[in-house]
Coordinates of C-alpha atoms in Angstrom, one line a residue:
M64 CA 34.0 -8.4 9.3
V65 CA 34.2 -12.1 9.7
E66 CA 31.9 -11.9 12.7
L67 CA 29.2 -10.4 10.5
R68 CA 29.0 -13.6 8.5
Y69 CA 29.3 -16.3 11.1
S70 CA 27.5 -14.7 14.1
S71 CA 25.0 -12.3 12.7
S72 CA 22.5 -13.2 15.5
S73 CA 24.7 -11.5 18.0
L74 CA 25.2 -8.3 16.1
G75 CA 22.9 -6.3 18.4
S76 CA 24.8 -7.3 21.6
R77 CA 28.2 -6.5 20.2
A78 CA 27.1 -3.2 18.8
S79 CA 25.8 -2.2 22.2
S80 CA 28.6 -3.4 24.4
S81 CA 31.9 -2.5 22.7
P82 CA 31.4 1.3 22.4
M83 CA 30.3 1.4 26.0
K84 CA 33.5 -0.3 27.1
R85 CA 35.6 2.1 25.0
D86 CA 33.8 5.0 26.5
E87 CA 34.5 3.8 30.0
D88 CA 38.2 3.4 29.2
A89 CA 38.7 6.7 27.5
S90 CA 36.0 9.1 28.6
P91 CA 37.3 12.6 29.6
L92 CA 34.5 12.8 32.1
I93 CA 36.1 10.2 34.4
H94 CA 39.1 11.4 36.4
D95 CA 42.1 9.2 37.1
H96 CA 42.5 10.8 40.6
I97 CA 39.6 11.3 43.0
P98 CA 40.0 14.3 45.4
Q99 CA 40.4 13.5 49.1
D100 CA 38.6 15.3 52.0
N101 CA 41.2 18.2 52.1
D102 CA 40.5 18.9 48.5
D103 CA 36.8 19.2 49.2
D104 CA 37.5 22.0 51.6
H105 CA 39.4 23.8 48.9
L106 CA 36.6 23.3 46.5
R107 CA 34.0 24.7 49.0
H108 CA 36.1 27.8 49.5
S109 CA 36.6 28.3 45.8
F110 CA 32.8 28.1 45.1
R111 CA 32.1 30.5 48.1
D112 CA 34.5 33.0 46.6
R113 CA 33.0 32.7 43.1
D114 CA 29.5 33.3 44.7
R115 CA 30.7 36.5 46.3
S116 CA 31.9 37.9 43.0
F117 CA 28.8 36.7 41.0
W118 CA 25.9 37.9 43.2
P119 CA 26.8 41.7 43.3
Q120 CA 26.6 41.6 39.4
I121 CA 23.1 40.1 39.6
H122 CA 22.1 42.7 42.1
S123 CA 23.3 45.5 39.9
F124 CA 21.2 44.3 37.0
F125 CA 18.1 43.2 38.9
P126 CA 17.4 45.5 42.0
F127 CA 14.7 43.3 43.4
F128 CA 17.3 40.7 44.4
N129 CA 18.9 43.4 46.6
D130 CA 18.1 43.5 50.3
D131 CA 18.9 47.2 50.5
P132 CA 15.6 49.0 51.6
R133 CA 16.9 52.2 49.8
V134 CA 16.2 50.6 46.4
S135 CA 13.0 52.1 45.0
Q136 CA 9.9 49.9 44.7
H137 CA 9.4 51.3 41.1
G138 CA 12.8 49.9 40.0
S139 CA 11.9 46.5 41.3
R140 CA 8.7 46.4 39.3
I141 CA 10.5 47.3 36.1
S142 CA 13.1 44.7 36.7
L143 CA 10.4 42.0 37.4
L144 CA 8.6 42.9 34.1
L145 CA 11.9 42.8 32.2
L146 CA 12.8 39.4 33.6
L147 CA 9.3 38.1 32.8
F148 CA 9.6 39.4 29.2
V149 CA 13.0 37.7 28.7
A150 CA 11.7 34.4 30.0
I151 CA 8.6 34.4 27.8
A152 CA 10.7 35.3 24.7
G153 CA 13.1 32.5 25.5
L154 CA 10.3 29.9 25.8
I155 CA 8.7 31.1 22.5
S156 CA 12.0 30.7 20.7
I157 CA 12.6 27.2 22.1
F158 CA 9.1 26.0 21.2
S159 CA 9.5 27.5 17.7
I160 CA 12.8 25.7 17.1
L161 CA 11.4 22.4 18.3
H162 CA 8.3 22.8 16.1
R163 CA 10.4 23.5 13.0
L164 CA 12.6 20.5 13.7
N165 CA 9.6 18.1 14.1
S166 CA 7.1 19.4 11.7
P167 CA 6.8 18.9 7.9
Y168 CA 7.6 21.8 5.5
L169 CA 6.1 22.8 2.2
C170 CA 7.8 21.7 -1.0
K171 CA 7.0 21.3 -4.6
K172 CA 6.7 18.0 -6.5
D173 CA 5.6 18.0 -10.2
G174 CA 4.4 21.6 -9.7
I175 CA 2.1 20.7 -6.7
V176 CA 2.8 22.1 -3.2
L177 CA 3.0 19.3 -0.7
H178 CA 3.8 18.7 2.9
C179 CA 7.2 17.0 2.9
P180 CA 9.0 15.4 5.8
R181 CA 12.2 16.8 7.1
V182 CA 14.7 14.1 6.1
K183 CA 18.1 14.4 7.6
E184 CA 19.5 11.6 5.5
N185 CA 21.1 12.0 2.1
P186 CA 18.2 12.4 -0.4
S187 CA 19.8 9.8 -2.7
L188 CA 18.8 7.2 -0.1
W189 CA 15.1 7.7 -1.1
E190 CA 15.5 8.7 -4.8
N191 CA 17.0 7.0 -7.8
P192 CA 19.9 9.3 -8.4
F193 CA 20.3 8.4 -12.0
S194 CA 16.7 8.4 -13.1
A195 CA 17.0 11.9 -14.7
T196 CA 19.9 10.7 -16.9
T197 CA 17.8 8.1 -18.8
S198 CA 15.2 8.9 -21.5
W199 CA 13.2 5.7 -21.6
K200 CA 9.4 5.5 -21.4
P201 CA 6.9 2.7 -21.4
C202 CA 5.5 1.8 -24.8
A203 CA 4.0 -1.7 -24.5
E204 CA 0.6 -0.3 -25.2
R205 CA 1.7 0.5 -28.8
R206 CA 0.3 -2.0 -31.3
D207 CA 1.9 -2.6 -34.7
G208 CA -1.3 -4.1 -36.1
G209 CA -4.9 -3.0 -35.9
I210 CA -8.2 -4.6 -35.1
S211 CA -8.5 -5.5 -38.8
D212 CA -5.8 -8.1 -38.3
L213 CA -7.9 -9.9 -35.7
P214 CA -10.0 -12.8 -37.0
P215 CA -13.3 -13.7 -35.3
E216 CA -13.4 -16.4 -32.8
N217 CA -14.9 -19.0 -35.2
E218 CA -12.1 -18.4 -37.7
T219 CA -9.1 -18.9 -35.4
S220 CA -6.9 -22.0 -35.5
G221 CA -8.8 -23.4 -32.4
Y222 CA -8.8 -23.1 -28.7
I223 CA -5.9 -23.4 -26.2
F224 CA -6.3 -24.0 -22.4
I225 CA -3.7 -23.9 -19.7
H226 CA -3.4 -24.4 -16.0
A227 CA -1.3 -21.5 -14.4
E228 CA 0.8 -23.3 -11.8
G229 CA 2.7 -22.2 -8.7
G230 CA 2.2 -19.1 -6.6
L231 CA 0.6 -15.8 -7.7
N232 CA 3.7 -14.4 -9.5
Q233 CA 4.4 -17.7 -11.3
Q234 CA 0.8 -17.8 -12.3
R235 CA 1.0 -14.2 -13.6
I236 CA 3.9 -15.1 -15.9
A237 CA 2.1 -18.2 -17.1
I238 CA -0.9 -16.0 -18.1
C239 CA 1.2 -13.6 -20.0
N240 CA 2.9 -16.4 -21.9
A241 CA -0.5 -18.1 -22.6
V242 CA -1.7 -14.9 -24.3
A243 CA 1.6 -14.7 -26.3
V244 CA 1.4 -18.3 -27.4
A245 CA -2.3 -18.0 -28.5
K246 CA -1.3 -15.0 -30.6
I247 CA 1.6 -16.8 -32.2
M248 CA -0.7 -19.6 -33.3
N249 CA -3.7 -17.3 -34.1
A250 CA -5.8 -19.3 -31.5
T251 CA -8.6 -18.4 -29.1
L252 CA -7.5 -18.4 -25.5
I253 CA -9.8 -19.9 -22.9
L254 CA -9.5 -18.0 -19.6
P255 CA -6.6 -19.7 -17.7
V256 CA -7.3 -21.7 -14.6
L257 CA -5.2 -21.0 -11.5
K258 CA -4.1 -24.5 -10.5
Q259 CA -3.9 -25.5 -6.8
D260 CA -0.2 -25.7 -6.0
Q261 CA 1.2 -28.5 -3.8
I262 CA 2.9 -25.9 -1.6
W263 CA 0.4 -23.0 -1.6
K264 CA -2.7 -25.2 -1.1
D265 CA -5.0 -22.6 -2.6
Q266 CA -8.3 -22.9 -4.5
T267 CA -8.2 -19.4 -6.0
K268 CA -9.9 -18.7 -9.3
F269 CA -8.8 -16.1 -11.9
E270 CA -11.8 -14.0 -11.0
D271 CA -11.0 -14.1 -7.3
I272 CA -7.8 -12.1 -7.9
F273 CA -7.9 -10.3 -11.3
D274 CA -10.5 -8.1 -13.0
V275 CA -11.7 -10.5 -15.7
D276 CA -13.8 -7.9 -17.6
H277 CA -10.8 -5.5 -17.9
F278 CA -8.5 -8.4 -18.9
I279 CA -10.7 -9.5 -21.8
D280 CA -11.7 -6.0 -22.9
Y281 CA -8.2 -4.6 -22.8
L282 CA -6.9 -7.4 -25.1
K283 CA -9.8 -7.5 -27.5
D284 CA -7.7 -5.9 -30.2
D285 CA -5.0 -8.5 -29.8
L286 CA -6.8 -11.9 -29.7
P287 CA -10.1 -13.4 -28.8
I288 CA -10.5 -14.6 -25.1
V289 CA -13.5 -16.6 -23.8
R290 CA -14.4 -17.2 -20.2
D291 CA -15.0 -20.9 -20.4
I292 CA -14.6 -24.0 -22.6
P293 CA -17.1 -23.9 -25.5
E294 CA -20.4 -25.6 -24.9
W295 CA -20.0 -27.8 -28.0
F296 CA -17.0 -29.5 -26.3
T297 CA -18.6 -32.3 -24.2
D298 CA -15.7 -34.0 -22.5
K299 CA -14.6 -31.0 -20.4
S300 CA -13.5 -33.2 -17.5
E301 CA -11.1 -35.1 -19.7
L302 CA -9.4 -32.1 -21.2
F303 CA -6.3 -32.4 -19.1
T304 CA -6.3 -36.1 -18.7
S305 CA -6.8 -37.2 -22.3
I306 CA -3.6 -37.8 -24.1
R307 CA -5.3 -36.9 -27.4
R308 CA -6.2 -33.4 -26.1
T309 CA -3.0 -32.5 -24.2
V310 CA 0.3 -31.2 -25.6
K311 CA 3.1 -32.3 -23.3
N312 CA 6.9 -32.1 -23.2
I313 CA 7.1 -28.5 -24.4
P314 CA 10.8 -27.5 -23.9
K315 CA 11.6 -24.8 -21.3
Y316 CA 12.0 -21.4 -23.0
A317 CA 10.8 -22.8 -26.3
P318 CA 11.1 -20.5 -29.4
A319 CA 8.0 -19.3 -31.2
Q320 CA 8.8 -21.6 -34.1
F321 CA 8.4 -24.6 -31.9
Y322 CA 4.7 -23.8 -31.3
I323 CA 4.2 -23.2 -35.0
D324 CA 5.8 -26.5 -36.0
N325 CA 4.6 -28.8 -33.2
V326 CA 1.6 -27.4 -31.5
L327 CA -0.4 -25.5 -34.2
P328 CA -1.0 -28.7 -36.4
R329 CA -2.6 -30.5 -33.4
I330 CA -4.8 -27.5 -32.6
K331 CA -6.0 -27.3 -36.1
E332 CA -6.8 -31.1 -36.0
K333 CA -8.5 -31.3 -32.6
K334 CA -9.8 -27.7 -32.4
I335 CA -9.2 -27.5 -28.7
M336 CA -5.9 -28.5 -26.8
A337 CA -4.6 -28.2 -23.3
L338 CA -0.9 -27.3 -22.8
K339 CA 0.8 -29.0 -19.9
P340 CA 3.0 -28.1 -18.2
F341 CA 3.2 -24.4 -18.9
V342 CA 5.8 -22.8 -16.6
D343 CA 8.5 -20.8 -18.5
R344 CA 7.6 -22.5 -21.8
L345 CA 8.3 -19.5 -24.0
G346 CA 11.7 -17.9 -24.6
Y347 CA 12.5 -14.2 -24.6
D348 CA 15.0 -13.5 -27.4
N349 CA 13.7 -16.0 -29.9
V350 CA 10.2 -14.6 -30.4
P351 CA 9.1 -11.6 -32.5
P352 CA 9.4 -8.2 -30.9
D353 CA 5.6 -7.6 -31.1
I354 CA 5.0 -10.8 -29.1
N355 CA 7.3 -9.6 -26.3
R356 CA 5.6 -6.3 -26.4
L357 CA 2.2 -8.1 -26.1
R358 CA 3.5 -10.0 -23.0
C359 CA 4.4 -6.6 -21.4
R360 CA 1.0 -5.3 -22.4
V361 CA -0.6 -8.2 -20.5
N362 CA 1.6 -7.9 -17.5
Y363 CA 1.5 -4.1 -17.0
H364 CA -1.9 -3.1 -18.4
A365 CA -4.3 -6.0 -18.8
L366 CA -3.8 -7.9 -15.5
K367 CA -5.4 -5.7 -12.8
F368 CA -6.2 -6.8 -9.3
L369 CA -9.7 -6.6 -8.1
P370 CA -10.7 -3.1 -6.8
E371 CA -11.0 -4.3 -3.2
I372 CA -7.4 -5.6 -3.3
E373 CA -6.2 -2.3 -4.8
Q374 CA -8.1 -0.3 -2.1
M375 CA -6.7 -2.3 0.8
A376 CA -3.2 -2.0 -0.6
D377 CA -3.6 1.8 -0.9
L378 CA -4.7 1.8 2.8
L379 CA -1.6 -0.1 3.9
V380 CA 0.6 2.3 1.8
S381 CA -1.0 5.3 3.5
R382 CA -0.5 3.8 6.9
M383 CA 3.2 3.2 6.1
R384 CA 3.7 6.8 5.0
N385 CA 2.0 8.2 8.1
R386 CA 3.3 6.0 10.9
T387 CA 5.3 8.9 12.5
G388 CA 2.4 11.3 12.4
S389 CA 3.8 13.2 9.4
P390 CA 4.5 12.0 5.8
N391 CA 7.6 9.9 5.6
P392 CA 9.2 7.6 2.9
Y393 CA 9.2 3.9 3.5
M394 CA 11.3 0.9 2.3
A395 CA 9.8 -2.4 1.2
L396 CA 11.9 -5.5 2.0
H397 CA 11.3 -8.8 0.2
L398 CA 12.9 -11.1 2.7
R399 CA 13.3 -14.6 1.2
F400 CA 14.4 -16.8 4.1
E401 CA 11.6 -19.3 4.5
K402 CA 12.5 -22.9 5.4
G403 CA 11.8 -24.1 1.9
M404 CA 14.1 -21.5 0.3
V405 CA 16.8 -22.2 2.8
G406 CA 16.6 -25.9 2.2
L407 CA 16.4 -25.6 -1.6
S408 CA 19.4 -23.3 -1.7
F409 CA 21.7 -26.0 -0.2
C410 CA 23.7 -23.2 1.4
D411 CA 25.2 -23.2 4.9
F412 CA 23.8 -20.8 7.4
V413 CA 24.5 -19.9 11.0
G414 CA 22.8 -22.2 13.5
T415 CA 23.1 -24.7 16.2
R416 CA 24.1 -28.3 15.6
E417 CA 20.5 -29.4 16.2
E418 CA 19.2 -26.9 13.6
K419 CA 21.8 -28.1 11.0
A420 CA 20.9 -31.7 11.7
K421 CA 17.2 -31.0 11.2
M422 CA 17.9 -29.1 8.0
A423 CA 19.9 -32.0 6.7
E424 CA 17.0 -34.4 7.4
Y425 CA 14.6 -32.0 5.7
R426 CA 16.8 -31.7 2.6
K427 CA 17.3 -35.5 2.4
K428 CA 13.5 -36.0 2.5
E429 CA 12.5 -33.2 0.0
W430 CA 15.4 -33.5 -2.5
P431 CA 16.9 -37.0 -2.1
R432 CA 18.6 -37.0 -5.5
R433 CA 20.4 -33.7 -4.8
Y434 CA 21.2 -34.6 -1.2
K435 CA 22.7 -38.1 -2.0
N436 CA 24.7 -38.9 1.1
G437 CA 25.4 -35.2 2.0
S438 CA 29.2 -35.5 1.8
H439 CA 29.5 -33.1 -1.1
L440 CA 27.2 -30.4 0.3
W441 CA 29.8 -28.4 2.3
Q442 CA 32.0 -27.7 -0.7
L443 CA 28.8 -26.9 -2.8
A444 CA 27.7 -24.5 -0.1
L445 CA 31.0 -22.6 -0.1
Q446 CA 31.0 -22.4 -3.9
K447 CA 27.4 -21.1 -4.1
R448 CA 28.0 -18.5 -1.4
K449 CA 31.1 -17.3 -3.3
E450 CA 29.1 -17.0 -6.5
G451 CA 26.4 -15.0 -4.7
R452 CA 23.7 -17.7 -5.1
C453 CA 22.7 -17.9 -1.4
P454 CA 19.8 -16.0 0.2
L455 CA 20.9 -13.2 2.5
E456 CA 20.2 -13.7 6.2
P457 CA 18.2 -11.0 8.0
G458 CA 21.3 -10.0 10.0
E459 CA 23.3 -9.6 6.8
V460 CA 20.5 -7.5 5.2
A461 CA 20.6 -5.2 8.3
V462 CA 24.3 -4.6 8.1
I463 CA 24.2 -3.9 4.3
L464 CA 21.3 -1.3 4.8
R465 CA 23.1 0.4 7.7
A466 CA 26.3 0.6 5.5
M467 CA 24.3 2.2 2.8
G468 CA 23.3 4.9 5.2
Y469 CA 19.8 4.1 6.2
P470 CA 19.3 5.1 9.8
K471 CA 17.7 3.2 12.7
E472 CA 14.4 5.2 12.3
T473 CA 13.8 3.9 8.7
Q474 CA 10.3 2.6 8.2
I475 CA 10.4 -0.9 6.6
Y476 CA 7.6 -3.0 5.3
V477 CA 8.5 -6.7 5.2
A478 CA 7.0 -9.0 2.7
S479 CA 8.0 -12.6 3.4
G480 CA 6.7 -15.9 4.5
Q481 CA 7.6 -17.5 7.9
V482 CA 11.3 -16.8 8.4
Y483 CA 13.4 -19.8 9.1
G484 CA 14.7 -19.6 12.7
G485 CA 11.8 -17.3 13.8
Q486 CA 12.4 -14.4 16.1
N487 CA 16.0 -15.4 16.9
R488 CA 16.9 -15.1 13.3
M489 CA 15.1 -11.8 12.9
A490 CA 16.6 -10.3 16.1
P491 CA 19.6 -8.6 14.4
L492 CA 17.4 -7.0 11.8
R493 CA 14.8 -5.8 14.3
N494 CA 17.5 -4.4 16.6
M495 CA 19.1 -2.3 13.9
F496 CA 15.7 -1.3 12.4
P497 CA 13.0 -1.4 15.0
N498 CA 10.4 0.2 12.8
L499 CA 9.8 -3.0 11.0
V500 CA 6.2 -4.1 10.2
T501 CA 4.2 -6.5 8.2
K502 CA 0.6 -6.3 6.8
E503 CA -0.6 -8.2 9.9
E504 CA 0.7 -5.3 12.1
L505 CA -0.6 -2.6 9.8
A506 CA -4.2 -4.0 9.5
S507 CA -6.6 -5.5 11.9
K508 CA -7.7 -9.1 11.8
E509 CA -11.1 -8.0 10.6
E510 CA -9.7 -6.0 7.7
L511 CA -7.6 -9.0 6.5
A512 CA -10.2 -11.7 7.1
V513 CA -11.8 -11.3 3.7
F514 CA -8.4 -11.7 2.0
R515 CA -7.4 -14.8 4.0
K516 CA -9.9 -16.9 2.0
H517 CA -7.3 -16.9 -0.8
V518 CA -3.5 -17.1 -0.1
T519 CA -2.9 -15.3 -3.4
S520 CA -5.0 -12.3 -2.2
L521 CA -2.5 -11.8 0.6
A522 CA 0.4 -12.2 -1.8
A523 CA -1.3 -9.5 -4.0
L524 CA -1.4 -7.1 -1.1
D525 CA 2.4 -7.6 -0.5
F526 CA 3.0 -7.1 -4.2
L527 CA 1.2 -3.8 -4.4
V528 CA 2.7 -2.3 -1.2
C529 CA 6.2 -3.3 -2.4
L530 CA 5.5 -1.9 -5.9
K531 CA 4.5 1.5 -4.5
S532 CA 7.3 1.8 -1.9
D533 CA 9.9 4.6 -2.1
V534 CA 12.7 2.0 -2.0
F535 CA 12.4 -1.7 -2.8
V536 CA 15.1 -4.2 -1.6
M537 CA 15.2 -7.8 -2.7
T538 CA 17.4 -10.3 -0.8
H539 CA 17.2 -13.3 -3.2
G540 CA 15.9 -14.1 -6.7
G541 CA 12.4 -15.2 -7.5
N542 CA 9.4 -14.2 -9.6
F543 CA 8.1 -11.8 -7.0
A544 CA 11.2 -9.7 -6.9
K545 CA 11.7 -9.9 -10.7
L546 CA 8.2 -8.6 -11.4
I547 CA 8.4 -5.8 -8.8
I548 CA 11.8 -4.5 -10.2
G549 CA 10.6 -4.9 -13.8
A550 CA 7.3 -3.0 -13.1
R551 CA 9.2 -0.2 -11.3
R552 CA 11.6 0.1 -14.2
Y553 CA 8.7 0.1 -16.7
M554 CA 6.6 2.7 -14.8
G555 CA 9.3 5.3 -14.8
H556 CA 12.3 4.0 -12.8
R557 CA 12.2 7.1 -10.5
Q558 CA 11.7 4.8 -7.6
K559 CA 14.8 3.1 -6.2
S560 CA 15.1 -0.7 -6.4
I561 CA 18.2 -2.3 -4.7
K562 CA 19.5 -5.6 -5.8
P563 CA 22.4 -6.4 -3.5
D564 CA 25.6 -7.9 -5.0
K565 CA 25.6 -11.0 -2.9
G566 CA 28.8 -12.3 -4.4
L567 CA 30.8 -9.2 -3.2
M568 CA 29.0 -9.2 0.1
S569 CA 29.9 -12.8 0.8
K570 CA 33.6 -11.8 0.3
S571 CA 33.3 -8.8 2.6
F572 CA 31.5 -10.7 5.3
G573 CA 34.2 -13.4 5.3
D574 CA 37.1 -11.0 5.4
P575 CA 38.4 -10.9 9.0
Y576 CA 40.7 -7.9 8.3
M577 CA 38.1 -5.5 6.7
G578 CA 37.1 -2.7 9.0
W579 CA 33.7 -1.0 9.1
A580 CA 34.9 2.1 7.1
N581 CA 36.2 -0.1 4.2
F582 CA 33.1 -2.2 4.3
V583 CA 30.9 0.9 4.0
E584 CA 32.9 2.1 1.1
D585 CA 32.6 -1.2 -0.7
V586 CA 28.9 -1.3 -0.2
V587 CA 28.3 2.3 -1.4
V588 CA 30.5 2.1 -4.4
T589 CA 29.2 -1.3 -5.5
H590 CA 25.5 -0.3 -5.3
Q591 CA 25.8 3.2 -6.8
T592 CA 24.4 1.9 -10.1
R593 CA 22.3 -1.0 -8.8
T594 CA 19.3 1.2 -8.3
G595 CA 16.8 -0.3 -10.8
L596 CA 17.5 1.6 -14.0
P597 CA 16.6 0.0 -17.3
E598 CA 19.5 -2.0 -18.6
E599 CA 20.6 -2.9 -22.1
T600 CA 19.4 -6.4 -22.9
F601 CA 21.5 -9.4 -23.7
P602 CA 20.8 -13.0 -25.0
N603 CA 18.4 -14.9 -22.8
Y604 CA 17.7 -11.9 -20.7
D605 CA 14.7 -12.0 -18.3
L606 CA 11.8 -9.9 -19.8
W607 CA 10.0 -9.7 -16.4
E608 CA 13.0 -8.1 -14.6
N609 CA 14.2 -5.9 -17.4
P610 CA 11.5 -4.9 -19.9
L611 CA 13.7 -2.4 -21.7
T612 CA 13.3 -3.7 -25.2
P613 CA 10.9 -3.9 -26.9
C614 CA 8.6 -2.8 -24.1
M615 CA 10.2 0.6 -23.6
C616 CA 11.1 3.4 -26.1
K617 CA 13.3 6.4 -26.1
A618 CA 11.4 9.5 -24.9

């Protein structure tokens, strides 16, 4: 298995050449001794003798083959009709068998008769095999308090305003936290601004992605939300630049009490305050259960994408399910192997000397403090890979999926940025799974043109297509994968979500003595329970990936 780790780009060529060579060496169809000319005469005589014994039998059954003029013409006609009938019956049988093999069949799902594809693979490939053993249901909509507990806007502690930074999913988490913090301090929330990120270079506004009316209306019983800064506040442009109006240095994963002790007094004094920065500035296990439930309520119910985004995503899902002409399941693969992710990971990957030198220069430029002189990075890379903290390469993903039992014909939707290494890096994955598509291949340029105005709109399409897939596979951490897996757990966890054990996989890929059968066994056994079921929580657990408590309840 060592080749799988260090030369994944050549997986396709090895897989196609080795079996062929074995077949040439051991095929029973190839004789060691080729007959000479005298043997040919013997063969001709044997075939001639066999023909003499075969044809009289044919003549006895079908008289029209007989040259004897004494055979009646009536018998010939009957034989012709009989042969024609047998031939037609055979053709009908063949076409019937082929039709049944290639056509969908009727099945029942939730009491409804549907056309289902004939899947030869194990059904557990496309279903969460343990979903029926759990009894959890979503309950974030449940509110402990009523509308009577909600003060009017002019009686709250004041106004808070945040810039939601990063990409779409980081912004989503920031919005959920902003609602929770406003509730903790009994404040009015000003509709968050989606800040232009240094990497994403996007000018998207909240209303360009999310349904603002639904957001405000859905949370009206939880806290007051206004669309803009109040008119009485005159220095709007200075809100984030004025030291007097900005709360900084909020600790990462701060407890609820921090806001009550340090932020609330300033809001009461100034009436309106900006919180900066606001990424991951609220903890999980050190806030009241009703606040965590509120965060889930925002994430799973209040934040809805615009109707046109939802409709386009549904169209892409429909096209994925019908790519073969009949309904079929599909897999969504979140492939995190962009240049920035590869560089930030500080892991070592397969590549030429030139590629490695360029990556070293890139890391030195972007992260000079971590890079230092580069002498310590090799040992760091080995340690990170051993601990399962390196992104999976496309070739490694392909081998894992094949070991799980997914066939070459599997339909895969890929959600990713520009893959580091381009087509060469993607070649092993495409060779093993040629039915690999992106939204750009499913939709026309004209259909996607309206969404290209905002980078986050395109990210929203990927989010929804992955969310609705039969199987979701993540290859590395990140807010996108966390939110997808968390939502699939929350919405019923019948859909399968696979989170590869990268630590175990790194050991298997690096074991030169492990054969394919043992590797398959390791992969299957290890991932039997890594299917996206709700898990018991633990201190400092991630609410977005595992919303079990307090967002889910026993059925």
